[in-house]
XYZ file of C-alpha atoms in Angstrom:
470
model
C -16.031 -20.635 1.492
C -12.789 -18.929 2.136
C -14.148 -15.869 3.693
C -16.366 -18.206 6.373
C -12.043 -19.916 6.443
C -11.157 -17.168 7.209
C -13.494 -16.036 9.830
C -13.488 -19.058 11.454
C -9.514 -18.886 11.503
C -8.691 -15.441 12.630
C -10.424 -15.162 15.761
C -7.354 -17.245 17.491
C -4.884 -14.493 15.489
C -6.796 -11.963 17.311
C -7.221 -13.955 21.404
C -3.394 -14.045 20.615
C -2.974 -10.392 19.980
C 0.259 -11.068 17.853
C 3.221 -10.037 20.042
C 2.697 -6.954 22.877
C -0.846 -5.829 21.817
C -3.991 -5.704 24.612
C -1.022 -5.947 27.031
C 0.293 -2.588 25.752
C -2.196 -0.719 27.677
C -0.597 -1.539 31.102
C 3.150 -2.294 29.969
C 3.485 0.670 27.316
C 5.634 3.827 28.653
C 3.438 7.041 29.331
C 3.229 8.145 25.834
C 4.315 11.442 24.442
C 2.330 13.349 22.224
C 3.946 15.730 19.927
C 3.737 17.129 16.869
C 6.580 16.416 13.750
C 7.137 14.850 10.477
C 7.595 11.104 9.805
C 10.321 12.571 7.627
C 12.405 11.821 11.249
C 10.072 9.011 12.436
C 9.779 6.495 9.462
C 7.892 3.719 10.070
C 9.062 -0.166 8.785
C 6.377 -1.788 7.366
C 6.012 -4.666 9.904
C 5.692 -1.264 12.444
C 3.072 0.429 10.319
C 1.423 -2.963 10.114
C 1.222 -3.512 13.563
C 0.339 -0.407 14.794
C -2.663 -0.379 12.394
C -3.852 -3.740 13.410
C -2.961 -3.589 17.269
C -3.447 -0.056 18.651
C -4.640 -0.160 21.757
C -7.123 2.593 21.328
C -7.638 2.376 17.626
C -6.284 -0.715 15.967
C -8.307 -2.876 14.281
C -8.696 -5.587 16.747
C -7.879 -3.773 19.793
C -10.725 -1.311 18.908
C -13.940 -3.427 18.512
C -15.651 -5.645 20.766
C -14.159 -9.126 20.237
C -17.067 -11.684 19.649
C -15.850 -15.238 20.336
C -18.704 -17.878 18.746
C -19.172 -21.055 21.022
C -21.483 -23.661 19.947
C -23.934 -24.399 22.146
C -23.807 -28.452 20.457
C -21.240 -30.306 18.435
C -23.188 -29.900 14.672
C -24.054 -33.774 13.466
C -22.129 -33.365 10.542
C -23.309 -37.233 9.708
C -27.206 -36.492 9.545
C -26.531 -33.633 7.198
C -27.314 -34.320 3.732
C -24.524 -32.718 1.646
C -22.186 -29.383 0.999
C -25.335 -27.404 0.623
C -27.042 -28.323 4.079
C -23.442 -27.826 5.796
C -23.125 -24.348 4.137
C -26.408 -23.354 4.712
C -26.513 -24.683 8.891
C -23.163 -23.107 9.356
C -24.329 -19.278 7.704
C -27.409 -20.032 10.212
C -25.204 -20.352 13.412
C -23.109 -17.321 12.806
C -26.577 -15.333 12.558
C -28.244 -16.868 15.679
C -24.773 -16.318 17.346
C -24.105 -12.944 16.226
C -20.659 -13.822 16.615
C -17.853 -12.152 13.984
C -15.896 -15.573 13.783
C -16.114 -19.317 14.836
C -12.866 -21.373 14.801
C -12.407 -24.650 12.926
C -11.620 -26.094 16.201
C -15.224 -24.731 17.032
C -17.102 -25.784 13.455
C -15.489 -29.653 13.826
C -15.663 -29.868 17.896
C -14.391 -31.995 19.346
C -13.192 -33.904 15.990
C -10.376 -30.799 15.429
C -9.007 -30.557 18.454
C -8.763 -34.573 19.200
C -6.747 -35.269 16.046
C -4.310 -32.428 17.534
C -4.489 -34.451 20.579
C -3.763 -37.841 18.784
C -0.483 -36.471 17.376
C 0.730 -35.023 20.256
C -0.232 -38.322 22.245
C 1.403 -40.561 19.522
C 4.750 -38.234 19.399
C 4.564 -38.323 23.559
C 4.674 -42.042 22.992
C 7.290 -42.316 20.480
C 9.496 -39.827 23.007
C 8.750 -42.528 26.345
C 9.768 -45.461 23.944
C 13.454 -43.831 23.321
C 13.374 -43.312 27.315
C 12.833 -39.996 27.490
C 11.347 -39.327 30.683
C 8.486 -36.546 32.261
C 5.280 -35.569 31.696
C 3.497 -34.249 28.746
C 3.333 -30.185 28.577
C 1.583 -28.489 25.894
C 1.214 -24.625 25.446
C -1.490 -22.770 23.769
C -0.778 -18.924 22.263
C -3.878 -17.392 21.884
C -6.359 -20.156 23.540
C -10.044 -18.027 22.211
C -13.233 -19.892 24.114
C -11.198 -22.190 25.424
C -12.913 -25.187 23.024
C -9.357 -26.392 21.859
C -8.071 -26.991 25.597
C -11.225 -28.328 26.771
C -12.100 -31.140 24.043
C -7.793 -32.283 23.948
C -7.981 -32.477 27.601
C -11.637 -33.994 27.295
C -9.701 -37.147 24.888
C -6.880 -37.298 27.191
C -8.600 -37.808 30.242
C -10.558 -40.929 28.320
C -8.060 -42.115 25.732
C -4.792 -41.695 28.096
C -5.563 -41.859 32.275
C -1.946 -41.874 32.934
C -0.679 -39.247 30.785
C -3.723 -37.151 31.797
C -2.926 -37.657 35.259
C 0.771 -35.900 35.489
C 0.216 -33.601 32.086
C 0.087 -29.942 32.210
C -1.734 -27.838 29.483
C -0.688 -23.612 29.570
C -2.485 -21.277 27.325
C -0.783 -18.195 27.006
C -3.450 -15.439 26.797
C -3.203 -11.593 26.367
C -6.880 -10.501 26.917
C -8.094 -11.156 30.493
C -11.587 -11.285 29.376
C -10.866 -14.234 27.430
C -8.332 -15.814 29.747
C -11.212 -16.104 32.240
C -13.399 -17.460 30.028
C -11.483 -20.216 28.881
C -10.921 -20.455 32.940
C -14.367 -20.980 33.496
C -15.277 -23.390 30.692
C -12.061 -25.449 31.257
C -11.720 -25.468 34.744
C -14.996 -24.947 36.202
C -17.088 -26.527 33.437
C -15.266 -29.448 32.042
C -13.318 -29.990 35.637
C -9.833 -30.155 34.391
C -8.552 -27.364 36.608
C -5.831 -29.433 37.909
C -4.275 -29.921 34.838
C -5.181 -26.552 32.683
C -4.051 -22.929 33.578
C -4.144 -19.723 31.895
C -1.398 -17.412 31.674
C -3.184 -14.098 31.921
C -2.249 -11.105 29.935
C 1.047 -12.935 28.610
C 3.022 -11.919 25.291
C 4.031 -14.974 23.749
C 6.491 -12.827 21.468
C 7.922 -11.731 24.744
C 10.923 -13.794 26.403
C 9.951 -12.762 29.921
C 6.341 -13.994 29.633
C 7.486 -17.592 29.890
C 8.769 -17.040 32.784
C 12.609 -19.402 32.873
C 13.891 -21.361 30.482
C 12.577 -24.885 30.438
C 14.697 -27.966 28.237
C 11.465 -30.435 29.351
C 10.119 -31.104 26.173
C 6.780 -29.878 24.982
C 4.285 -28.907 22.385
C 3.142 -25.716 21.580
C 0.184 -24.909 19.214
C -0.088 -21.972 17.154
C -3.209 -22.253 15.790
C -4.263 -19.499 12.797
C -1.875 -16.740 14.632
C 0.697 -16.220 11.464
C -1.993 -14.638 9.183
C -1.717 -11.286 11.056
C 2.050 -11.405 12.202
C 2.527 -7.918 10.601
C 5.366 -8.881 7.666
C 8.489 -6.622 6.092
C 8.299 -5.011 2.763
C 11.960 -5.417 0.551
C 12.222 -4.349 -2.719
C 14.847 -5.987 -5.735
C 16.594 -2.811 -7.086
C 20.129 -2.980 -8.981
C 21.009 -6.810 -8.001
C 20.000 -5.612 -4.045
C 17.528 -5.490 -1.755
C 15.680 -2.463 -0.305
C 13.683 -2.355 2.621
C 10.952 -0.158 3.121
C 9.777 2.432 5.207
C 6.304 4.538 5.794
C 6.111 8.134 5.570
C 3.754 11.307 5.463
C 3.748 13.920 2.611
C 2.960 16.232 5.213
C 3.546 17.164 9.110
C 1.102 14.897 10.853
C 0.312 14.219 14.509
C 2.172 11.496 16.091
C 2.372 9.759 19.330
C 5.383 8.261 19.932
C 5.678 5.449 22.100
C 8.257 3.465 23.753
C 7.478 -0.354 24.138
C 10.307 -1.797 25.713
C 13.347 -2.314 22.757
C 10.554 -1.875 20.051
C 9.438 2.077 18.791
C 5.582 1.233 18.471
C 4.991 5.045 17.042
C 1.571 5.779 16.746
C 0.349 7.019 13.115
C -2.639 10.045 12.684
C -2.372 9.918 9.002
C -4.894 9.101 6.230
C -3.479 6.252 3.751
C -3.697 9.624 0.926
C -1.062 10.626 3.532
C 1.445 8.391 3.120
C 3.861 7.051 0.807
C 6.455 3.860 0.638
C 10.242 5.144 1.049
C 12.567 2.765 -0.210
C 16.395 2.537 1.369
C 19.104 0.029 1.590
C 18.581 -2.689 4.163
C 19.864 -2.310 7.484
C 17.454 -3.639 9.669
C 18.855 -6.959 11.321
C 15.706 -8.697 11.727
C 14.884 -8.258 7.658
C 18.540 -8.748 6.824
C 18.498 -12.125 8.599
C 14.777 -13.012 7.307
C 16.582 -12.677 3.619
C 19.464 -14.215 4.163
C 17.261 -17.674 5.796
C 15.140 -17.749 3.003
C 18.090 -18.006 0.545
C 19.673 -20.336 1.818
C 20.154 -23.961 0.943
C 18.760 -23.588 -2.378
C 21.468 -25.360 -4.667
C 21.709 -25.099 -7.744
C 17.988 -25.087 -8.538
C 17.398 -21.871 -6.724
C 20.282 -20.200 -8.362
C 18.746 -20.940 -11.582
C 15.642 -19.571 -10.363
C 17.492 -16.829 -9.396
C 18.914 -16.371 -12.813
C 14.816 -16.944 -14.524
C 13.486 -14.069 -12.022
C 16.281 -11.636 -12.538
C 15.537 -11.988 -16.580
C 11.616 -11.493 -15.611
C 12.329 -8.581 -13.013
C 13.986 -6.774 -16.035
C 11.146 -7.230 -18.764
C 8.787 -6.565 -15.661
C 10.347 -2.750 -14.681
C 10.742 -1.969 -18.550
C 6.919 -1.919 -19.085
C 6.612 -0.511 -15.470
C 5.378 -3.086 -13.654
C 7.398 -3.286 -10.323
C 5.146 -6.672 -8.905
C 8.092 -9.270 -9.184
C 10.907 -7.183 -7.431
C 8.414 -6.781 -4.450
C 8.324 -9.240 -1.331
C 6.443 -9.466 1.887
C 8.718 -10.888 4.778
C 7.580 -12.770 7.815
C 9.547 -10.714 9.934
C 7.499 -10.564 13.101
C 7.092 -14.281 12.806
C 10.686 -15.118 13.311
C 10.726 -12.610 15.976
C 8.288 -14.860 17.657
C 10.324 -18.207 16.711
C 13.504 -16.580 17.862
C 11.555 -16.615 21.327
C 10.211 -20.030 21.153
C 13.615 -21.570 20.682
C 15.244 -19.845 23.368
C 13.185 -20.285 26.248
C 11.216 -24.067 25.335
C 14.112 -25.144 23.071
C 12.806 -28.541 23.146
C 9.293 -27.979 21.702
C 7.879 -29.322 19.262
C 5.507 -26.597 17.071
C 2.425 -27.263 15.744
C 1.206 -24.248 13.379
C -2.275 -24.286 11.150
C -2.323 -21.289 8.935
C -3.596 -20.383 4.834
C -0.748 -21.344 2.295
C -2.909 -19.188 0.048
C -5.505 -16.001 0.097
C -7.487 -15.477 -3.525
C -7.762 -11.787 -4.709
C -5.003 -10.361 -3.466
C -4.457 -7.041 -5.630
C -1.424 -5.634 -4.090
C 1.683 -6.715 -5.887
C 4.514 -8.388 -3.977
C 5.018 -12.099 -3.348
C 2.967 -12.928 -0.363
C 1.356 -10.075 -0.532
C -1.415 -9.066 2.127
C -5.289 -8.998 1.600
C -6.986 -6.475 3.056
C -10.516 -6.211 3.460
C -13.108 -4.665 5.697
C -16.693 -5.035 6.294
C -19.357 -2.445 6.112
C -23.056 -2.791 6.659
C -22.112 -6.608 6.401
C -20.329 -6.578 3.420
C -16.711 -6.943 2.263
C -14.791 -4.172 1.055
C -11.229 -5.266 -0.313
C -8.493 -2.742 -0.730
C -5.473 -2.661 -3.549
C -2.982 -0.910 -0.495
C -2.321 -1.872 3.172
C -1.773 2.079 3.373
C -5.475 2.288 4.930
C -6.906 4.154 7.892
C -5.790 2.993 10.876
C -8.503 0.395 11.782
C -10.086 0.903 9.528
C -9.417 -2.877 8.164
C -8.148 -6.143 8.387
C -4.291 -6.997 7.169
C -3.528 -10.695 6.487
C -1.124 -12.630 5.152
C -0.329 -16.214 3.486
C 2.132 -18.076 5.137
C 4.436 -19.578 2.497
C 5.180 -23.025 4.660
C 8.707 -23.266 2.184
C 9.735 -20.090 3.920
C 8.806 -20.891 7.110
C 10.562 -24.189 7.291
C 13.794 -21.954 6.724
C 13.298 -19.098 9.388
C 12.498 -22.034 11.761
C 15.637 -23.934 10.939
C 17.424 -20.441 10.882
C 16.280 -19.294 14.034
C 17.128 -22.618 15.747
C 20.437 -22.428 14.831
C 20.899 -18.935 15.815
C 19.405 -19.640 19.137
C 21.745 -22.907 19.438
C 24.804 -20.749 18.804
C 24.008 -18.070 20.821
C 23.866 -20.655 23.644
C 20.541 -19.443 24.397
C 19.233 -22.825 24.351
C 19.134 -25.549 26.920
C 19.727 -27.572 24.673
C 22.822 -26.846 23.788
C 24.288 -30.292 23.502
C 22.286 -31.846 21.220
C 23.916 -31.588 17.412
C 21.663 -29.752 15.497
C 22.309 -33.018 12.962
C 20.033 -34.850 15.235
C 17.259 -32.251 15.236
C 14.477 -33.783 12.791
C 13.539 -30.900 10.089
C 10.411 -29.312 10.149
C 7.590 -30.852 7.848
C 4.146 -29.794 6.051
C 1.055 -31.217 5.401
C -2.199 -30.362 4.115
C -4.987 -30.058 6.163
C -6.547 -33.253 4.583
C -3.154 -35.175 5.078
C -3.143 -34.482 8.673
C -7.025 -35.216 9.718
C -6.400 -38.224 7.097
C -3.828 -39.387 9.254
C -5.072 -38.733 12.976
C -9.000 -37.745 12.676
C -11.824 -39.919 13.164
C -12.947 -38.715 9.675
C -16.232 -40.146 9.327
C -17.291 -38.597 12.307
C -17.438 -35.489 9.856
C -18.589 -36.902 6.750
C -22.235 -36.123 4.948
C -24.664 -38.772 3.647
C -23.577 -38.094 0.449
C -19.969 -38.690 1.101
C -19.181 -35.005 1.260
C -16.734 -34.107 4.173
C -16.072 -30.684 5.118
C -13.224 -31.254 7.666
C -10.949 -32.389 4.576
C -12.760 -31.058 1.986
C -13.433 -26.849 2.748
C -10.026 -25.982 3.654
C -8.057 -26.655 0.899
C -5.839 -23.554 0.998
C -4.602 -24.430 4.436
C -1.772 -26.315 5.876
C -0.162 -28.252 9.230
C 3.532 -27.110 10.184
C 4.666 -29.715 12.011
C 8.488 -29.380 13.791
């Protein structure tokens, strides 16, 4: 069932368009066309990445009609009679819907989205009993149908009058085909328009989208959006790290691009094209993505440290490079970097994979990429593909993202970017994980999902999944 996971779960990554992506079509400079090598216009990874996945006129998701499932009725998970009969009604829906994914907050309406709602109501509480004062604010990136805002504000409304009545609920939404759907189905349909509204064509990943910096605390979900975050590739050579960059072997067509501070250049290459070019690191976003994620191991890690250097070497002496290669979340603490600075008290709520199977490109968190054709899957052993021409996601490894969060809190802190400045970063709770089970053990009404015979897909179907909680 991972592929129907991961269906269900990407549709979300793509609503949110990852950083500038629909939005690029308005906000983008006039572009430049011109012809000249990528010997001068080397591409980093997380660039390449993004550029093949966000396009505007040929990326992946930015160049196919975007088919957001909506059930027309909650499925009655408890009058079906096992795994099989759940499998086999939930392959029927996505044929009678024609739609390419459903969300889990779709599949388990509104039993998902109300356990998200029963944390957040329970922290809320917890905040009003140490006398912390104002109303509850929650922010969706990337809101797809709609389903998630509708069904929390749905068990709000019943379950808490009075924090219903002064609450505000923001999703943040690039596409404004889908921002006026989940208009319409939030605010016309379900008649919460005084307490929902839609940020249209917004960049989360962009400071200025949020408009100014608010200390209020507040939530913000991030719900499967880190799987396509394009990532940095860095490379263990001679007791250093080397980041890398994309190139042609030949003079290609390129349009170059200026997106605000970030080069979005624009490649016309086949993958047979292009080749990895590995140089020192000097990019400050992957230099401070490394040094987060080593830091505050102990002793442990450096043993580790010592274990993988002794395995790197037997590794390269029979050729195989797969250990010295990493995949860094670069864009992701791009994003975080934002988050801090302008809602630097929020409290993050992230769903994402902790793990995809058959991933054949070497590297630690290494992508899987995978198209479909004539309704198959076609997996490919490079992310070097086609522009387009497939989808590139990643695991999130939750260990490494509880460090670029703590990393990029305290860089925001000192910078005095935050408003909240005065509080010792001492004080600030750390970040935690659960599984997926853990968390709708803990705040679903789990038998509202289970099978006659006991089976229950909410905990049981999404085991390579997990809750970051901050």
């Amino acid at each position: 069932m991972w592929r129907a996971w991961k269906r269900s779960f990407r549709i979300d990554a793509v609503c949110t368009i990852k950083s500038s992506r629909l939005a690029t079509e308005l906000k983008w400079h006039r572009a430049l066309r011109t012809s000249c090598t990528l010997r001068e216009q080397r591409l980093l990874v997380r660039e390449y990445i993004q550029d093949s996945l966000y396009n505007p006129e040929t990326g992946y998701f930015t160049s196919k009609p975007i088919s957001v499932g909506v059930l027309p009725q909650p499925l009655q998970f408890t009058t079906m009679q096992g795994r099989s009969e759940y499998t086999r009604t939930l392959g029927q829906i996505y044929h009678d819907l024609a739609a390419s994914w459903l969300t889990p907050v779709e599949i388990f309406r509104p039993w998902y989205a109300r356990a998200l709602a029963q944390y957040i109501l329970e922290q809320h509480a917890a905040r009003k009993a140490d006398h912390q004062e104002g109303p509850l604010l929650i922010y969706e990136i990337g809101g797809g149908s709609g389903t998630c805002a509708r069904d929390v504000l749905d068990f709000l409304a019943k379950s808490a009058p009075a924090v219903y009545a002064t609450m505000e609920y923001t999703t943040m939404e690039i596409s404004a085909s889908l921002a006026e759907k989940q208009r319409r189905r939030v605010c016309q349909d379900a008649q919460h328009a005084q307490r929902y509204k839609v940020w249209s064509g917004c960049d989360a990943a962009r400071a200025e989208s949020w408009g100014p910096v608010d200390a209020r605390p507040c939530f913000i979900l991030m719900l499967e959006v880190m799987d396509n975050l394009p990532h940095d590739r860095v490379v263990h050579r001679d007791g250093g790290w080397m980041q890398t960059r994309i190139k042609a072997r030949s003079t290609v067509q390129v349009i170059v691009k200026v997106h605000f501070q970030v080069r979005q250049d624009v490649l016309d290459a086949h993958h047979s094209d292009l080749e990895e070019v590995l140089e020192p690191v000097n990019d400050e976003l992957i230099q401070r993505c490394l040094t987060a994620l080593r830091t505050g191991r102990g002793r442990q890690g450096e043993a580790v440290s010592v274990a993988t250097r002794l395995q790197r070497m037997v590794y390269r002496a029979i050729g195989d490079d797969s250990l010295n290669v990493e995949f860094l979340p670069t864009s992701c603490m791009a994003l975080l970097d934002v988050l801090h600075a302008v809602r630097p008290a929020h409290r993050l709520i992230a769903a994402d994979f902790n793990h995809l199977p058959d991933v054949s490109i070497p590297g630690k968190n290494a992508p899987l990429v995978a198209s479909k054709r004539d309704g198959r899957t076609h997996d490919y052993s490079t992310y070097l593909v086609p522009r387009g021409d497939a989808d590139i996601f990643f695991p999130t490894d939750f260990d490494s993202l509880k460090r670029i969060y703590t990393a990029s809190r305290s860089a925001t802190m000192l910078e005095g970017k935050s408003g909240r400045d005065n509080t010792p970063e001492s004080l600030v709770s750390d970040p935690q994980v659960l599984t997926t089970r853990k968390f709708m053990e803990q705040h679903a009404i789990i038998g509202s999902t289970q099978t006659l015979d006991g089976y229950n897909p909410l905990l049981e179907d999404f085991t390579n999944t997990r809750i970051f909680l901050s």
